[in-house]
Structures are given as structure tokens and as C-alpha cells.
Amino acid sequence: MKNESILLISLIFLSLLIPLSGNKYLLYLTLKIWILILYAIAFNVIFGYSGLLSFGHALFFSGSAYALAILVVKAGYSLPIGFIAGIAAAAVFSVGVGFLSLRHREIHFAMITLAFSMMFWGIVMKWRDVTGGEDGIAGVPRGMPIFWFYYFSVAIILICAYIIYSFVRSDIGLILEGIRENETRVRFSGHSTLKYRLYAMIVSGTFTGVAGSLWAMLDRTVTPSISHWSFSAMPVIATLIGGPQSFLGPAIGTVIYVIAQDVITKYTLYWQFILGIVIVSVVLFFRGGVMGILEKFLWKR
Amino acid sequence: MDLNAIAFQLILGIASAMLYWIVSSGLTFTFGVTRVLNFAHGAFYMLGAYFTLSFFALTQNYLLSLFLGAVIVALIGAGCERGLISRIYGLPIPFQLILTFGLVLLFDDLVRIFWGSVPKMMPAQFIGSINVFGRILPVFSLYLIFAGVAIALVLYFLLSKTDWGVEIRAITVDPETAMCSGLNPAFLYATAFMFGSFLAGLGGGLYLPISSASPGMGEHIIIYAFIVTVIGGLGSIKGAFVSALIIGIIESLGALFVPWMTIALPYIALSAVLLVRPEGIFGEE
């Protein structure tokens, strides 16, 4: 744990220096990583801690981004109201999807979350008057220069990450892991497994929504690509690369994923090919992800 | 809305349902036997289209190219099963989904490398059309319906009348007893996977006269195949046939009555079925 903390704090500190460098591209890329880290960590509450593979988290991400964009750009509300409403929208979506999907397990859970998110994608594509269809909504304000927006976002992301951390370390988190390992036993000890899974879904969906709202402000446009199912696959891959069984795994996976994508696409058009090989070898040989390797060889606990 | 329009839309719906059925049959069949939900099934569909295209350039014979393309895809499928997928039997579903998703990314880029990123068309085939209910129906729609029914019959014959089919069914129902009676699971799993990939490749080749082949075309069809498979009941071939028809018809009639929400209709159908009957129409448990 000590090694992890030192690594973590130095990395956070390093990233705080980035805006000072004055390199706009680097700033944008780093903030993108930060937001996707929150996305992956929030996703992993449902995946790693509750053992349910959601293939529809893009719904919460884009649901929040669209709610913000529609309220602020189309309806003329102020940015803070849009930001809060975006997060609230994600929370509402997660309650709804949670109620309807959590009775299912494994493939069926993955499929029903996929179905709901693609339903939303269909609505976004077709309801042009409100969502702008394929073009999306442009002109989302940030409310401040990007320099300050960076620190604002990082502060929010760190607070959210801390809340998620407290959640998975709480009694509820423990019960969730218990359900993941042996649902019947947890039921026998008198807990409603559905209730706890719903808590996990709400936490996961709501914080995914925070990431989505920040993304809308960073990008200043919201397009249907963030509600497509391939955007739901992103945190799955990142979590798997980093290691689903630890809190920081998804964060590390996201950093590797985004930087690798950025670097590889500079040299070759065929970045998916390399990503495919990485995914296949992770599943075949390193199922614990990067964190699993670190724990096994470096930090023998 | 006149009845002719509805009847015409119905035929179109059945034709596209047959394409969904051919692809889904392979997916659900492989899942039934190996218990692996294969994301890469869509990639095999795409490969089927591209190989058919290339063989057509060589032979100028569509039916022959279709068959050869599907055979190549079947061999690729068997290679993937032996080399990769056989190593993950019994692992939790997320790992299987993600490994096969990795294969999708890999194959998508391989197609870009070998065939290029630009969508490719086959020289026009089956240009003829017939007059149905006062409207022009491409004759290929009828061929597609014919192909779908033929494949259903072949599947039925293979699984109920041949030794291989009986062995496949045995290992599906009770793997341990099947192995104890001397069946070779590695052979059966590999051939089942090969056959499933063959059907995917066939589906891809059959798509060519309708539209162009492009990298990533598999991602669209695999979502449909998932929907069809889950609605029908995972592993149920009969279920796949029925639910493919449901989806195809819902979509084509939806285009007539509620065009603004056609894109969401399959997902609405899936949600409705999962909420009422989570195991699917013909699913067990």
C-alpha cells in the first residue's frame, strides 16, 4: 500500500504541473485522461467490485453530457445548473436501469445494459430538434479559461475518486464483494442483494455522469459517439488492462490506454490491431492486469 | 396505409430477417455447444464478405465464391478456437467477451491492411426485380429468403440425422457423460466453432449483393445477432429463427408506421423480452 501511495501522490503532483508548461495539447490530453480515469473507476464499482459486466455505461456518461448541453446551450440555463442537472440525469438513469437490469446476471446483464444505452443512442441520433442528431450540440461553455478549468476538474475528480474509494471500502463495499463471490451466502445472512447492487449501480452511474459533464465542458461539443456502445467498451478495456481487482487498476489502465492510443496513432493507422493483440494477451496471460503483475513480482504482499 | 404496402414491407422484413437468422444461427449454435459468446462472430461475417469479394474477382462466379469464402472463414474460425478460445473455456463471461472483442479489433485492422479502408462493392449481381403488390421487389430478397429457409433445413438435418449432430447435441446437454462415452470434446468444440464461423462467413457473403463491404461492418451485425440470440434464448437455434423473424418484421413495419423510432425498435424489443422472460422465448431455466 505504501508503494502505491507514493506512486500515486507523485503522479498526481506531476500532472498538476502540466498546465504550467503552457502546452495546450498536453493539457488537453492530460485532462482527458483524468476524466476517463473517473469514468473507469466509477465503472469498476459495478464491474470489479460487484462482478457485473455493464456494456452500457456510455448511457450515463452521454446522458449527463447531453443533459448539460441541452439545458445550457438550447434552453439557456446557467452552467452550474446544467452541471448539477447533468449529474442528476445520470443518477436518475442509473436508478431506472438498475431497477430493470439488476435481476439479471452475466450475459443478460451485459445485454440489457447494452440495449438501454443503444436505445438512448437511437434517440440521440433521431431526435434532431433537441439533440442535434449526428452533428451533436456545439458551443458548450466552460465558464472559465482552460487553465483554471483543468484545476477545477482535477479537484472534482479527486473528490469523486475519494468518495468512490470510501464507498467500496465501506461495509456496503464489503457486502458487494461478498455478493460477487457467493451471492447465496450473503442472502442467507439476511441481506437483500438487489438493494446493495442498486446502491453500487447508483454510485457507479452518478459518478460516470460527473465524468460525462466534465467531458462536455472540456470538448465543448457533445456528439452521439459518446453514447455509442464502443464508448461503453472503453472503460471495460482500460479496467482489464489495469486490473479490475484493485481500486487503482482502472486508473492505471486508462493512463496506459489513452497514452498508448495517442502515441501509436502517430506512427501507424492500425492502432486497433495493436490494441487487439494487447487485449488478447491480457486475457490469456495476465488476467490480473498491470496491478496483478505489480503485486505478484514487485510488491510481494 | 394500404394493405399492399404492409404486405410488401413484410416481405422485405422477412428478407432482412433471414440475414439476421443466418448470422445468429451460427452465434447461438456455437454458444450452445461451447458456452462462449463470441464477439468475433461479427468479424467472421465481415471476413466472409471480403473473401467472397476476392474470390469473385478471381472466378466471376458468385455462388462458388460465396462457398469458398465461407470455407476460408470456417478455417480461420477453427484456428481461433484451437489457438485462443479453447484456452478460455470455463472462464467468467467477461473474459470471453473481452478476448473475442480483442479479436474484432484485430480483424478489423487486418481487413484495412489487406483490402483497404474504402468500402468495396461487388459488381452488380441479381439485378432483376419483380413486381409484387404493385411495387418493385429486388429479386435478391427472394433468394435471401430461400437461402435462409434452406440453411434452417440443413441445420435441422445435420443436428438430428447425422452422427456428428447427435454427438454435438450430446456434448451440449451433458458434457461429462458424453466424454465418458468416448466422445472427443476438443474435436467437437472445434468443429462446432468451425461450423458457426462458416455460417457467419456465409452471412457476410450474402450481404454483398445488398450493400458494400467495409471494415467494422461486423460491429453492426453482431449487435443484431446478440439481440436475436438473447430474445430467442441463448443457445436455442429454433429461438434464433423465430426472433430473427420478429426483429426483421418489427423493423420493416416500424419503418412504415413509426419511421422516427425504427433505430430503437430492436432494443425496445430486447428490453421488453428480457423484462418479461429473461431467459428468452425458447431459453431454458
Coordinates of C-alpha atoms in Angstrom, one line a residue:
Chain A
M1 CA 0.0 0.0 0.0
K2 CA 2.9 2.4 0.8
N3 CA 4.4 1.9 -2.6
E4 CA 1.0 2.6 -4.2
S5 CA 0.5 5.8 -2.2
I6 CA 4.0 7.2 -3.1
L7 CA 3.5 6.4 -6.8
L8 CA 0.0 7.9 -6.7
I9 CA 0.9 11.1 -5.0
S10 CA 3.9 11.8 -7.2
L11 CA 1.8 11.1 -10.3
I12 CA -0.9 13.5 -9.2
F13 CA 1.6 16.1 -8.3
L14 CA 3.3 15.7 -11.7
S15 CA 0.0 16.2 -13.6
L16 CA -0.7 19.3 -11.6
L17 CA 2.4 20.9 -13.2
I18 CA 1.2 20.2 -16.7
P19 CA -0.9 23.4 -17.3
L20 CA 2.2 25.5 -16.2
S21 CA 4.1 24.1 -19.2
G22 CA 1.8 26.1 -21.4
N23 CA 1.5 23.2 -23.9
K24 CA -2.2 23.3 -24.8
Y25 CA -2.2 19.9 -26.4
L26 CA -0.6 18.2 -23.4
L27 CA -3.0 20.0 -21.1
Y28 CA -6.0 18.8 -23.1
L29 CA -4.7 15.2 -23.3
T30 CA -3.9 15.1 -19.5
L31 CA -7.3 16.4 -18.6
K32 CA -8.9 13.9 -21.0
I33 CA -7.1 11.1 -19.1
W34 CA -8.2 12.5 -15.8
I35 CA -11.9 12.5 -16.9
L36 CA -11.6 9.0 -18.3
I37 CA -10.0 7.8 -15.1
L38 CA -13.0 8.9 -13.2
Y39 CA -15.2 7.1 -15.8
A40 CA -13.2 3.9 -15.4
I41 CA -13.1 4.0 -11.6
A42 CA -16.8 4.6 -11.4
F43 CA -17.4 1.8 -14.0
N44 CA -15.4 -0.6 -11.9
V45 CA -17.7 -0.2 -8.9
I46 CA -20.2 -2.3 -10.9
F47 CA -17.6 -4.5 -12.7
G48 CA -14.7 -5.3 -10.4
Y49 CA -16.5 -4.9 -7.1
S50 CA -19.9 -6.2 -7.9
G51 CA -18.9 -8.7 -10.6
L52 CA -21.4 -7.4 -13.2
L53 CA -20.2 -6.5 -16.7
S54 CA -22.0 -3.4 -17.8
F55 CA -21.8 -2.8 -21.6
G56 CA -23.9 0.3 -21.3
H57 CA -22.1 2.9 -19.2
A58 CA -22.0 5.2 -22.2
L59 CA -25.7 5.9 -21.3
F60 CA -24.7 7.5 -18.0
F61 CA -21.7 9.3 -19.5
S62 CA -23.5 10.7 -22.5
G63 CA -26.9 11.1 -20.7
S64 CA -25.2 13.6 -18.4
A65 CA -23.3 15.3 -21.1
Y66 CA -26.4 15.7 -23.2
A67 CA -28.5 16.9 -20.3
L68 CA -25.9 19.6 -19.6
A69 CA -25.5 20.6 -23.3
I70 CA -29.3 20.7 -23.9
L71 CA -30.0 22.8 -20.7
V72 CA -27.2 25.2 -21.2
V73 CA -26.9 25.6 -25.0
K74 CA -30.5 25.0 -26.1
A75 CA -32.5 26.1 -23.0
G76 CA -30.2 28.9 -21.9
Y77 CA -29.8 27.8 -18.2
S78 CA -26.6 28.8 -16.4
L79 CA -23.6 26.4 -16.4
P80 CA -23.7 25.4 -12.7
I81 CA -27.3 24.4 -13.1
G82 CA -26.5 22.4 -16.2
F83 CA -23.6 20.7 -14.4
I84 CA -25.7 19.7 -11.5
A85 CA -28.7 18.7 -13.7
G86 CA -26.3 16.6 -15.9
I87 CA -25.2 14.6 -12.8
A88 CA -28.7 14.3 -11.6
A89 CA -29.8 12.9 -15.0
A90 CA -27.1 10.2 -14.8
A91 CA -28.3 9.4 -11.3
V92 CA -31.9 9.1 -12.5
F93 CA -30.8 6.9 -15.4
S94 CA -28.8 4.6 -13.1
V95 CA -31.8 4.1 -10.8
G96 CA -34.0 3.3 -13.8
V97 CA -31.5 1.0 -15.5
G98 CA -30.6 -0.5 -12.1
F99 CA -34.2 -1.5 -11.3
L100 CA -34.7 -3.1 -14.7
S101 CA -31.4 -4.8 -15.1
L102 CA -30.1 -5.9 -11.7
R103 CA -32.3 -9.0 -11.6
H104 CA -30.1 -10.4 -14.4
R105 CA -26.7 -11.9 -14.3
E106 CA -23.7 -12.2 -16.6
I107 CA -24.6 -12.2 -20.3
H108 CA -28.1 -11.0 -19.7
F109 CA -27.0 -8.1 -17.6
A110 CA -24.4 -7.1 -20.2
M111 CA -27.0 -7.3 -22.9
I112 CA -29.7 -5.4 -21.2
T113 CA -27.4 -2.6 -20.2
L114 CA -26.2 -2.6 -23.8
A115 CA -29.8 -2.4 -25.0
F116 CA -30.7 0.5 -22.9
S117 CA -27.7 2.5 -23.9
M118 CA -28.2 1.8 -27.5
M119 CA -31.8 2.8 -27.2
F120 CA -30.6 6.2 -25.9
W121 CA -28.1 6.3 -28.8
G122 CA -31.0 5.8 -31.2
I123 CA -33.0 8.6 -29.6
V124 CA -30.0 10.9 -29.7
M125 CA -29.5 10.2 -33.4
K126 CA -33.1 10.7 -34.4
W127 CA -34.4 13.4 -32.1
R128 CA -32.6 16.1 -34.1
D129 CA -34.6 19.1 -32.7
V130 CA -33.3 18.5 -29.2
T131 CA -30.0 16.6 -29.6
G132 CA -28.8 17.8 -32.9
G133 CA -28.7 14.3 -34.3
E134 CA -25.5 13.2 -35.8
D135 CA -24.0 16.7 -35.6
G136 CA -24.5 16.9 -31.8
I137 CA -24.5 20.1 -29.9
A138 CA -21.7 22.6 -30.2
G139 CA -20.8 25.6 -28.1
V140 CA -20.9 24.2 -24.6
P141 CA -19.3 26.8 -22.4
R142 CA -16.6 26.1 -19.9
G143 CA -17.3 29.1 -17.7
M144 CA -13.6 29.8 -17.2
P145 CA -10.2 29.7 -19.1
I146 CA -9.0 26.1 -19.8
F147 CA -6.1 26.7 -17.4
W148 CA -8.4 27.1 -14.4
F149 CA -10.9 24.5 -15.8
Y150 CA -8.1 22.0 -15.6
Y151 CA -7.6 22.5 -11.8
F152 CA -11.3 22.7 -11.3
S153 CA -11.9 19.4 -13.0
V154 CA -8.9 17.7 -11.3
A155 CA -10.2 18.8 -7.9
I156 CA -13.7 17.5 -8.6
I157 CA -12.3 14.2 -9.9
L158 CA -10.1 13.7 -6.9
I159 CA -13.1 14.4 -4.5
C160 CA -15.2 12.0 -6.5
A161 CA -12.5 9.3 -6.5
Y162 CA -12.2 9.7 -2.8
I163 CA -16.0 9.2 -2.3
I164 CA -15.9 6.2 -4.5
Y165 CA -12.9 4.8 -2.6
S166 CA -14.8 5.3 0.7
F167 CA -17.8 3.6 -0.8
V168 CA -16.0 0.5 -1.9
R169 CA -14.1 0.3 1.5
S170 CA -17.3 0.7 3.5
D171 CA -19.5 -2.1 4.8
I172 CA -21.6 -1.8 1.7
G173 CA -18.5 -2.4 -0.5
L174 CA -17.6 -5.4 1.6
I175 CA -21.1 -6.9 1.1
L176 CA -20.8 -6.2 -2.6
E177 CA -17.6 -8.2 -2.8
G178 CA -19.3 -10.9 -0.8
I179 CA -22.2 -11.0 -3.3
R180 CA -19.7 -11.2 -6.1
E181 CA -18.0 -14.2 -4.6
N182 CA -21.1 -16.0 -3.3
E183 CA -24.5 -14.5 -3.6
T184 CA -26.4 -17.3 -1.9
R185 CA -24.4 -17.0 1.3
V186 CA -24.9 -13.2 1.5
R187 CA -28.6 -13.8 1.1
F188 CA -28.5 -16.4 3.9
S189 CA -27.0 -13.9 6.2
G190 CA -30.1 -11.7 5.7
H191 CA -29.0 -9.1 3.2
S192 CA -31.1 -8.0 0.2
T193 CA -28.5 -8.5 -2.6
L194 CA -30.7 -6.4 -5.0
K195 CA -30.6 -3.4 -2.7
Y196 CA -26.8 -3.4 -2.4
R197 CA -26.4 -3.9 -6.2
L198 CA -28.7 -0.9 -6.7
Y199 CA -26.5 1.2 -4.4
A200 CA -23.5 0.2 -6.5
M201 CA -25.3 1.0 -9.7
I202 CA -26.3 4.4 -8.5
V203 CA -22.8 5.3 -7.3
S204 CA -21.3 3.9 -10.5
G205 CA -23.8 5.7 -12.8
T206 CA -23.8 9.0 -11.0
F207 CA -20.0 9.4 -10.9
T208 CA -19.9 8.3 -14.6
G209 CA -22.2 11.2 -15.0
V210 CA -19.8 13.6 -13.4
A211 CA -17.2 12.5 -15.9
G212 CA -19.6 12.9 -18.7
S213 CA -20.5 16.5 -17.7
L214 CA -16.8 17.4 -17.4
W215 CA -16.2 15.9 -20.8
A216 CA -18.9 18.0 -22.4
M217 CA -17.3 21.2 -21.0
L218 CA -13.8 20.1 -22.0
D219 CA -14.7 19.1 -25.5
R220 CA -17.3 22.0 -25.8
T221 CA -19.3 19.7 -28.1
V222 CA -21.4 16.7 -27.4
T223 CA -21.8 14.1 -30.2
P224 CA -23.5 10.7 -30.4
S225 CA -20.1 9.0 -30.5
I226 CA -20.0 9.2 -26.7
S227 CA -23.3 7.3 -26.4
H228 CA -22.4 4.5 -28.9
W229 CA -21.6 1.1 -27.4
S230 CA -18.0 1.3 -28.4
F231 CA -17.6 4.1 -25.8
S232 CA -19.0 1.7 -23.2
A233 CA -16.3 -0.7 -24.2
M234 CA -13.5 1.8 -23.4
P235 CA -13.6 1.5 -19.5
V236 CA -14.0 -2.3 -19.9
I237 CA -10.7 -2.5 -21.8
A238 CA -9.0 0.1 -19.6
T239 CA -10.1 -1.7 -16.4
L240 CA -8.9 -5.1 -17.8
I241 CA -5.5 -3.7 -18.7
G242 CA -5.0 -2.1 -15.3
G243 CA -6.6 -4.8 -13.2
P244 CA -10.2 -5.0 -12.0
Q245 CA -9.5 -6.3 -8.6
S246 CA -7.9 -3.1 -7.2
F247 CA -9.1 0.4 -6.8
L248 CA -6.3 2.0 -8.9
G249 CA -6.2 -0.7 -11.6
P250 CA -8.8 1.1 -13.8
A251 CA -6.9 4.4 -13.4
I252 CA -3.6 2.9 -14.5
G253 CA -5.3 1.1 -17.3
T254 CA -6.8 4.3 -18.6
V255 CA -3.5 6.1 -18.5
I256 CA -1.9 3.3 -20.5
Y257 CA -4.8 3.1 -22.9
V258 CA -5.0 6.8 -23.7
I259 CA -1.3 7.4 -23.9
A260 CA -0.7 4.3 -26.0
Q261 CA -3.5 5.3 -28.3
D262 CA -2.0 8.8 -28.6
V263 CA 1.5 7.5 -29.3
I264 CA 0.6 4.6 -31.5
T265 CA -1.7 6.6 -33.8
K266 CA 1.2 8.9 -34.5
Y267 CA 3.2 6.1 -36.1
T268 CA 0.6 3.8 -37.6
L269 CA -3.0 3.9 -38.7
Y270 CA -3.5 0.4 -37.3
W271 CA -3.8 1.2 -33.6
Q272 CA -6.7 -1.2 -33.2
F273 CA -4.6 -4.1 -34.4
I274 CA -2.1 -3.5 -31.6
L275 CA -4.9 -2.9 -29.1
G276 CA -6.4 -6.2 -30.1
I277 CA -3.2 -8.1 -29.5
V278 CA -2.8 -6.4 -26.1
I279 CA -6.4 -7.4 -25.1
V280 CA -5.9 -11.0 -26.3
S281 CA -2.7 -11.4 -24.4
V282 CA -4.0 -9.7 -21.2
V283 CA -6.9 -12.2 -21.2
L284 CA -4.7 -15.2 -21.9
F285 CA -1.7 -14.4 -19.7
F286 CA -2.3 -11.5 -17.3
R287 CA -5.8 -11.7 -16.1
G288 CA -4.9 -9.6 -13.0
G289 CA -3.9 -6.7 -15.3
V290 CA -0.9 -4.4 -14.6
M291 CA -1.8 -4.3 -10.9
G292 CA -1.8 -8.1 -10.8
I293 CA 1.7 -8.2 -12.3
L294 CA 3.0 -5.5 -9.9
E295 CA 1.6 -7.2 -6.9
K296 CA 3.0 -10.6 -8.0
F297 CA 6.5 -9.6 -8.8
L298 CA 7.4 -6.3 -7.3
W299 CA 5.3 -5.7 -4.2
K300 CA 5.0 -9.2 -2.8
R301 CA 2.4 -8.6 -0.2
Chain B
M1 CA -52.0 3.0 -45.2
D2 CA -53.0 0.4 -47.8
L3 CA -52.6 -3.3 -47.3
N4 CA -50.3 -3.7 -50.3
A5 CA -47.7 -1.5 -48.7
I6 CA -47.9 -3.6 -45.5
A7 CA -47.6 -6.9 -47.4
F8 CA -44.7 -5.5 -49.4
Q9 CA -42.9 -4.3 -46.3
L10 CA -43.5 -7.7 -44.7
I11 CA -41.6 -9.4 -47.5
L12 CA -38.7 -7.0 -47.2
G13 CA -38.7 -7.6 -43.4
I14 CA -38.6 -11.3 -43.8
A15 CA -35.7 -11.0 -46.3
S16 CA -33.6 -9.0 -43.8
A17 CA -34.7 -11.3 -41.0
M18 CA -33.2 -14.2 -43.0
L19 CA -29.8 -12.4 -43.0
Y20 CA -30.1 -11.9 -39.2
W21 CA -31.1 -15.6 -38.8
I22 CA -28.2 -16.9 -40.8
V23 CA -25.6 -14.9 -38.8
S24 CA -27.4 -15.5 -35.4
S25 CA -27.8 -19.3 -36.0
G26 CA -24.0 -19.6 -36.1
L27 CA -23.6 -17.5 -33.0
T28 CA -26.3 -19.3 -30.9
F29 CA -25.1 -22.7 -32.1
T30 CA -21.5 -22.0 -31.1
F31 CA -22.7 -20.7 -27.7
G32 CA -24.9 -23.7 -27.1
V33 CA -22.0 -26.1 -27.6
T34 CA -19.0 -24.2 -26.2
R35 CA -20.7 -21.7 -23.8
V36 CA -18.6 -18.9 -25.3
L37 CA -20.4 -15.8 -26.5
N38 CA -18.3 -14.9 -29.5
F39 CA -18.0 -11.2 -30.2
A40 CA -15.7 -12.0 -33.1
H41 CA -18.6 -13.7 -34.9
G42 CA -19.3 -10.3 -36.5
A43 CA -15.7 -10.2 -37.6
F44 CA -16.1 -13.6 -39.3
Y45 CA -19.1 -12.2 -41.0
M46 CA -17.0 -9.3 -42.3
L47 CA -14.2 -11.7 -43.4
G48 CA -16.8 -13.7 -45.2
A49 CA -17.9 -10.7 -47.2
Y50 CA -14.3 -9.8 -48.1
F51 CA -13.2 -13.3 -49.1
T52 CA -16.3 -13.7 -51.2
L53 CA -15.4 -10.4 -52.9
S54 CA -11.9 -11.6 -53.6
F55 CA -12.9 -15.0 -54.9
F56 CA -15.5 -13.3 -57.1
A57 CA -12.8 -11.2 -58.6
L58 CA -11.0 -14.5 -59.5
T59 CA -13.8 -16.7 -60.5
Q60 CA -16.6 -14.4 -61.6
N61 CA -19.0 -17.0 -60.0
Y62 CA -21.0 -15.7 -57.1
L63 CA -22.2 -19.0 -55.6
L64 CA -18.8 -20.6 -55.8
S65 CA -17.2 -17.5 -54.2
L66 CA -19.8 -17.5 -51.5
F67 CA -19.0 -21.1 -50.7
L68 CA -15.2 -20.7 -50.9
G69 CA -15.3 -17.5 -48.8
A70 CA -17.3 -19.3 -46.0
V71 CA -14.9 -22.2 -46.1
I72 CA -11.9 -20.0 -45.5
V73 CA -13.7 -18.2 -42.7
A74 CA -14.6 -21.6 -41.2
L75 CA -10.9 -22.5 -41.2
I76 CA -10.0 -19.2 -39.6
G77 CA -12.6 -19.8 -37.0
A78 CA -11.2 -23.2 -36.3
G79 CA -7.8 -21.7 -35.9
C80 CA -9.0 -19.1 -33.5
E81 CA -10.8 -21.8 -31.5
R82 CA -7.8 -24.1 -31.2
G83 CA -5.2 -21.4 -30.6
L84 CA -7.1 -18.9 -28.4
I85 CA -10.7 -19.6 -27.4
S86 CA -10.1 -23.1 -26.3
R87 CA -7.9 -21.7 -23.6
I88 CA -10.7 -19.7 -22.0
Y89 CA -13.4 -22.3 -21.8
G90 CA -14.9 -22.0 -18.3
L91 CA -13.6 -18.6 -17.5
P92 CA -16.1 -15.9 -16.4
I93 CA -18.2 -14.5 -19.2
P94 CA -16.5 -11.0 -19.1
F95 CA -13.1 -12.5 -20.1
Q96 CA -14.7 -14.4 -23.0
L97 CA -16.5 -11.3 -24.3
I98 CA -13.4 -9.2 -24.0
L99 CA -11.0 -11.7 -25.6
T100 CA -13.3 -12.1 -28.6
F101 CA -13.8 -8.3 -28.6
G102 CA -10.0 -8.0 -29.0
L103 CA -10.2 -10.3 -32.0
V104 CA -12.8 -7.9 -33.5
L105 CA -10.3 -5.0 -33.3
L106 CA -7.6 -7.2 -34.7
F107 CA -9.6 -8.5 -37.7
D108 CA -11.0 -5.0 -38.4
D109 CA -7.5 -3.7 -38.9
L110 CA -6.3 -6.7 -40.8
V111 CA -9.1 -6.1 -43.3
R112 CA -8.0 -2.5 -43.5
I113 CA -4.4 -3.6 -44.2
F114 CA -5.3 -6.2 -46.8
W115 CA -8.3 -4.7 -48.5
G116 CA -8.1 -1.0 -47.6
S117 CA -10.5 1.2 -45.6
V118 CA -12.7 2.2 -48.5
P119 CA -16.0 0.3 -48.7
K120 CA -15.9 -2.2 -51.5
M121 CA -18.8 -3.2 -53.8
M122 CA -19.3 -6.3 -55.7
P123 CA -20.2 -5.9 -59.4
A124 CA -23.9 -5.8 -59.5
Q125 CA -25.5 -9.3 -59.3
F126 CA -29.1 -10.4 -59.5
I127 CA -30.1 -7.1 -61.0
G128 CA -33.6 -8.4 -61.8
S129 CA -36.6 -7.3 -59.9
I130 CA -40.2 -8.5 -59.8
N131 CA -43.5 -6.7 -59.4
V132 CA -45.1 -7.5 -56.0
F133 CA -48.2 -5.8 -54.7
G134 CA -47.7 -3.0 -57.2
R135 CA -44.1 -2.4 -56.0
I136 CA -40.7 -3.3 -57.3
L137 CA -39.0 -6.0 -55.2
P138 CA -35.4 -6.8 -55.8
V139 CA -35.2 -10.4 -56.8
F140 CA -32.3 -11.0 -54.4
S141 CA -34.7 -10.6 -51.5
L142 CA -36.4 -13.8 -52.6
Y143 CA -33.1 -15.6 -53.0
L144 CA -32.2 -14.5 -49.4
I145 CA -35.5 -15.9 -48.1
F146 CA -34.8 -19.1 -49.9
A147 CA -31.3 -19.3 -48.6
G148 CA -32.5 -18.7 -45.0
V149 CA -35.0 -21.5 -45.2
A150 CA -32.5 -23.8 -46.8
I151 CA -30.0 -23.2 -44.1
A152 CA -32.7 -23.9 -41.5
L153 CA -33.4 -27.2 -43.1
V154 CA -29.7 -28.1 -43.4
L155 CA -29.2 -27.3 -39.8
Y156 CA -32.1 -29.4 -38.8
F157 CA -30.9 -32.3 -40.9
L158 CA -27.3 -32.1 -39.6
L159 CA -28.2 -31.9 -36.0
S160 CA -30.9 -34.6 -36.0
K161 CA -29.8 -37.1 -38.6
T162 CA -26.0 -37.2 -38.7
D163 CA -23.7 -38.8 -36.2
W164 CA -21.8 -35.6 -35.8
G165 CA -25.1 -33.8 -34.9
V166 CA -26.0 -36.3 -32.4
E167 CA -22.6 -36.1 -30.7
I168 CA -22.8 -32.3 -30.7
R169 CA -26.2 -32.5 -29.0
A170 CA -24.9 -35.0 -26.5
I171 CA -21.9 -32.8 -25.5
T172 CA -24.2 -29.8 -25.3
V173 CA -26.7 -31.5 -23.0
D174 CA -24.2 -33.3 -20.7
P175 CA -20.5 -32.9 -21.4
E176 CA -19.3 -35.3 -18.7
T177 CA -21.4 -38.2 -19.7
A178 CA -20.6 -37.5 -23.4
M179 CA -16.9 -37.7 -22.6
C180 CA -17.3 -40.8 -20.6
S181 CA -19.0 -42.5 -23.6
G182 CA -15.8 -41.8 -25.6
L183 CA -16.6 -38.6 -27.4
N184 CA -13.7 -36.3 -28.1
P185 CA -14.7 -32.8 -26.8
A186 CA -11.7 -31.0 -28.4
F187 CA -12.8 -32.3 -31.8
L188 CA -16.5 -31.5 -31.2
Y189 CA -15.9 -28.0 -29.9
A190 CA -13.5 -27.2 -32.8
T191 CA -15.9 -28.5 -35.4
A192 CA -18.8 -26.7 -33.8
F193 CA -16.9 -23.4 -33.8
M194 CA -15.8 -24.1 -37.4
F195 CA -19.4 -24.6 -38.4
G196 CA -20.6 -21.5 -36.6
S197 CA -17.9 -19.4 -38.3
F198 CA -19.0 -21.0 -41.6
L199 CA -22.5 -19.6 -41.1
A200 CA -21.1 -16.2 -40.2
G201 CA -19.0 -16.2 -43.4
L202 CA -22.0 -17.2 -45.4
G203 CA -24.0 -14.3 -43.9
G204 CA -21.2 -11.9 -44.9
G205 CA -21.1 -13.2 -48.5
L206 CA -24.9 -13.0 -48.7
Y207 CA -24.8 -9.4 -47.7
L208 CA -22.7 -8.4 -50.6
P209 CA -25.4 -8.1 -53.3
I210 CA -27.3 -5.8 -50.9
S211 CA -24.6 -3.4 -50.0
S212 CA -20.8 -2.8 -49.8
A213 CA -18.3 -4.5 -47.5
S214 CA -16.4 -2.2 -45.1
P215 CA -14.2 -2.7 -42.1
G216 CA -16.3 -2.5 -39.0
M217 CA -19.4 -3.9 -40.8
G218 CA -19.3 -6.8 -38.3
E219 CA -19.9 -4.5 -35.4
H220 CA -23.3 -3.6 -36.7
I221 CA -24.4 -7.1 -37.4
I222 CA -23.0 -8.6 -34.1
I223 CA -25.2 -6.3 -32.1
Y224 CA -28.2 -7.5 -34.0
A225 CA -27.1 -11.1 -33.7
F226 CA -26.8 -10.6 -29.9
I227 CA -30.3 -9.2 -29.8
V228 CA -31.7 -12.0 -31.9
T229 CA -29.8 -14.7 -29.8
V230 CA -30.9 -13.3 -26.5
I231 CA -34.5 -12.8 -27.5
G232 CA -34.7 -16.3 -28.9
G233 CA -32.9 -17.8 -25.8
L234 CA -29.1 -18.3 -25.7
G235 CA -28.2 -21.5 -27.4
S236 CA -31.6 -22.1 -29.0
I237 CA -31.5 -22.4 -32.8
K238 CA -35.2 -22.5 -33.1
G239 CA -35.4 -19.4 -30.9
A240 CA -32.9 -17.6 -33.2
F241 CA -35.1 -18.3 -36.3
V242 CA -38.3 -17.1 -34.6
S243 CA -36.7 -14.0 -33.0
A244 CA -34.8 -13.1 -36.3
L245 CA -38.2 -13.0 -37.9
I246 CA -39.7 -10.9 -35.1
I247 CA -36.9 -8.4 -35.3
G248 CA -36.9 -8.2 -39.1
I249 CA -40.6 -7.7 -39.3
I250 CA -40.8 -5.2 -36.4
E251 CA -38.1 -3.2 -38.2
S252 CA -39.7 -3.2 -41.6
L253 CA -43.2 -2.4 -40.3
G254 CA -41.7 0.1 -37.9
A255 CA -40.2 1.9 -40.9
L256 CA -43.7 2.2 -42.3
F257 CA -45.6 3.3 -39.2
V258 CA -43.0 4.9 -36.8
P259 CA -40.0 5.8 -39.0
W260 CA -38.6 8.2 -36.4
M261 CA -38.0 5.4 -33.9
T262 CA -37.0 2.4 -36.2
I263 CA -33.4 2.7 -34.9
A264 CA -34.5 2.0 -31.4
L265 CA -37.1 -0.7 -32.1
P266 CA -34.8 -3.8 -31.8
Y267 CA -33.5 -2.5 -28.5
I268 CA -37.0 -1.9 -27.2
A269 CA -38.0 -5.5 -28.2
L270 CA -34.9 -6.8 -26.4
S271 CA -35.7 -4.9 -23.2
A272 CA -39.3 -6.0 -23.3
V273 CA -38.5 -9.7 -23.8
L274 CA -35.7 -9.6 -21.1
L275 CA -38.1 -8.0 -18.6
V276 CA -40.9 -10.4 -19.1
R277 CA -38.9 -13.5 -19.9
P278 CA -35.2 -13.1 -19.1
E279 CA -34.2 -16.5 -20.5
G280 CA -35.6 -15.6 -23.9
I281 CA -38.5 -17.1 -25.8
F282 CA -37.1 -20.6 -26.2
G283 CA -34.4 -20.4 -23.5
E284 CA -34.1 -22.8 -20.7
E285 CA -34.0 -22.2 -16.9

